């Protein structure tokens, strides 16, 4: 299934992960891959179902909460996404991806003050991380826009 997922052959990957789930119910890595395959195959409802199933089994899975939050954010449900990202950060406050997504969700929900605070926190935590260098300009631009500052 993982090979098919990486190659972008999502329907076949879904089928393989489903078979594996039937053989090993509750296996978190498999459920995560199944949900991601649904996301990539543009079936966000099934992805939400599987992520929720996964989180019922292991509610301490920060990456699972983060992934569910992204599905909600992509589905234009920022309030649900915010709750997922808050849980993610509570479980793993070093997961910068969740902080970036939380700021996006606050913006989407028109919660400007919270969005500003979230962008500032992300920028402060990410500024010295090489893995975040591609995302920092977007974060700074978003913060500047919310603060009414020009980019120059």
Coordinates of C-alpha atoms in Angstrom, one line a residue:
X1 CA 0.0 0.0 0.0
X2 CA 2.8 2.5 0.9
X3 CA 4.4 2.0 -2.5
X4 CA 1.1 2.7 -4.3
X5 CA 0.5 5.7 -2.1
X6 CA 3.9 7.2 -2.9
X7 CA 3.3 6.5 -6.7
X8 CA 0.0 8.3 -6.5
X9 CA -2.1 5.2 -7.3
X10 CA -4.6 6.1 -4.6
X11 CA -7.6 3.7 -5.4
X12 CA -5.3 0.7 -5.3
X13 CA -3.5 2.0 -2.2
X14 CA -6.9 2.4 -0.5
X15 CA -7.8 -1.1 -1.4
X16 CA -4.5 -2.5 0.1
X17 CA -4.8 -0.4 3.3
X18 CA -8.4 -1.5 3.7
X19 CA -7.4 -5.2 3.4
X20 CA -4.6 -4.6 5.9
X21 CA -7.1 -2.9 8.3
X22 CA -9.4 -5.8 8.1
X23 CA -6.5 -8.1 9.0
X24 CA -5.2 -5.9 11.8
X25 CA -8.0 -3.7 13.1
X26 CA -6.8 -0.7 15.0
X27 CA -3.3 -0.7 13.6
X28 CA -2.6 3.1 13.8
X29 CA 0.1 3.4 11.1
X30 CA -2.1 1.5 8.6
X31 CA -5.2 3.6 9.5
X32 CA -3.1 6.8 9.1
X33 CA -2.0 5.7 5.6
X34 CA -5.6 4.7 4.7
X35 CA -6.8 8.1 5.7
X36 CA -4.0 9.9 3.8
X37 CA -4.8 7.8 0.7
X38 CA -8.5 9.0 1.0
X39 CA -7.3 12.6 1.4
X40 CA -5.1 12.3 -1.8
X41 CA -8.0 10.7 -3.6
X42 CA -10.2 13.7 -2.7
X43 CA -12.5 11.8 -0.4
X44 CA -12.3 13.9 2.7
X45 CA -15.4 12.5 4.3
X46 CA -13.8 9.0 4.3
X47 CA -10.5 10.5 5.5
X48 CA -12.3 12.1 8.4
X49 CA -14.0 8.9 9.3
X50 CA -10.7 7.0 9.4
X51 CA -8.8 9.7 11.3
X52 CA -11.6 9.8 13.9
X53 CA -11.5 6.0 14.2
X54 CA -7.7 6.2 14.7
X55 CA -8.1 8.9 17.3
X56 CA -10.7 6.9 19.2
X57 CA -8.1 4.2 19.5
X58 CA -5.2 6.5 20.4
X59 CA -6.4 10.0 21.4
X60 CA -2.8 11.0 22.2
X61 CA -1.7 10.8 18.5
X62 CA -0.6 14.3 17.8
X63 CA 0.0 13.7 14.1
X64 CA -3.5 12.2 13.8
X65 CA -5.1 15.3 15.3
X66 CA -2.9 17.5 13.0
X67 CA -4.0 15.5 9.9
X68 CA -7.7 15.6 10.9
X69 CA -7.3 19.4 11.4
X70 CA -6.0 19.8 7.9
X71 CA -8.9 17.9 6.5
X72 CA -11.3 20.2 8.3
X73 CA -9.3 23.3 7.2
X74 CA -9.4 22.1 3.6
X75 CA -13.1 21.4 4.0
X76 CA -13.7 25.0 5.0
X77 CA -14.5 24.1 8.7
X78 CA -12.0 26.3 10.4
X79 CA -13.6 26.1 13.9
X80 CA -13.2 22.3 13.9
X81 CA -9.7 22.6 12.5
X82 CA -8.8 25.0 15.3
X83 CA -9.8 22.5 17.9
X84 CA -7.8 19.8 16.3
X85 CA -4.7 22.0 16.0
X86 CA -5.0 23.0 19.6
X87 CA -5.1 19.4 20.7
X88 CA -2.1 18.7 18.4
X89 CA -0.1 21.4 20.1
X90 CA -1.1 20.3 23.6
X91 CA 0.2 16.9 22.8
X92 CA 3.3 18.0 20.9
X93 CA 4.1 21.7 21.2
X94 CA 7.1 21.3 18.9
X95 CA 5.1 20.3 15.8
X96 CA 5.4 23.6 13.9
X97 CA 3.2 22.4 11.1
X98 CA 0.3 22.5 13.5
X99 CA 1.1 26.0 14.6
X100 CA 1.3 27.2 11.0
X101 CA -2.1 25.5 10.3
X102 CA -3.6 26.9 13.5
X103 CA -2.8 30.4 12.3
X104 CA -4.3 29.7 8.9
X105 CA -7.5 28.3 10.6
X106 CA -7.8 31.4 12.8
X107 CA -7.5 33.6 9.7
X108 CA -10.1 31.5 7.9
X109 CA -12.5 31.8 10.9
X110 CA -12.0 35.6 10.9
X111 CA -10.5 35.5 14.4
X112 CA -7.9 38.2 13.6
X113 CA -6.4 38.7 17.1
X114 CA -5.9 34.9 17.6
X115 CA -4.5 34.6 14.1
X116 CA -2.0 37.4 14.8
X117 CA -0.9 35.7 18.0
X118 CA -0.6 32.3 16.3
X119 CA 1.5 33.7 13.4
X120 CA 3.8 35.5 15.9
X121 CA 4.2 32.3 17.9
X122 CA 4.9 30.3 14.7
X123 CA 7.5 32.8 13.5
X124 CA 9.2 33.0 16.8
X125 CA 9.5 29.2 17.1
X126 CA 10.4 28.6 13.4
X127 CA 12.9 31.4 12.7
X128 CA 16.0 29.3 13.5
X129 CA 14.7 26.0 12.0
X130 CA 16.1 25.2 8.5
X131 CA 13.1 23.0 7.8
X132 CA 10.7 26.0 8.1
X133 CA 12.6 28.5 5.9
X134 CA 10.2 27.9 3.0
X135 CA 7.2 28.7 5.2
X136 CA 8.5 31.7 7.1
X137 CA 8.0 34.3 4.4
X138 CA 4.3 33.2 4.0
X139 CA 3.8 33.4 7.7
X140 CA 5.4 36.9 7.9
X141 CA 3.3 38.1 4.9
X142 CA 0.1 36.8 6.6
X143 CA 1.1 38.5 9.9
X144 CA 1.9 41.8 8.1
X145 CA -1.4 41.7 6.3
X146 CA -3.3 41.2 9.5
X147 CA -1.4 44.0 11.1
X148 CA -2.0 46.3 8.2
X149 CA 1.7 46.6 7.3
X150 CA 3.1 46.6 3.8
X151 CA 5.6 44.1 2.7
X152 CA 8.2 46.7 2.1

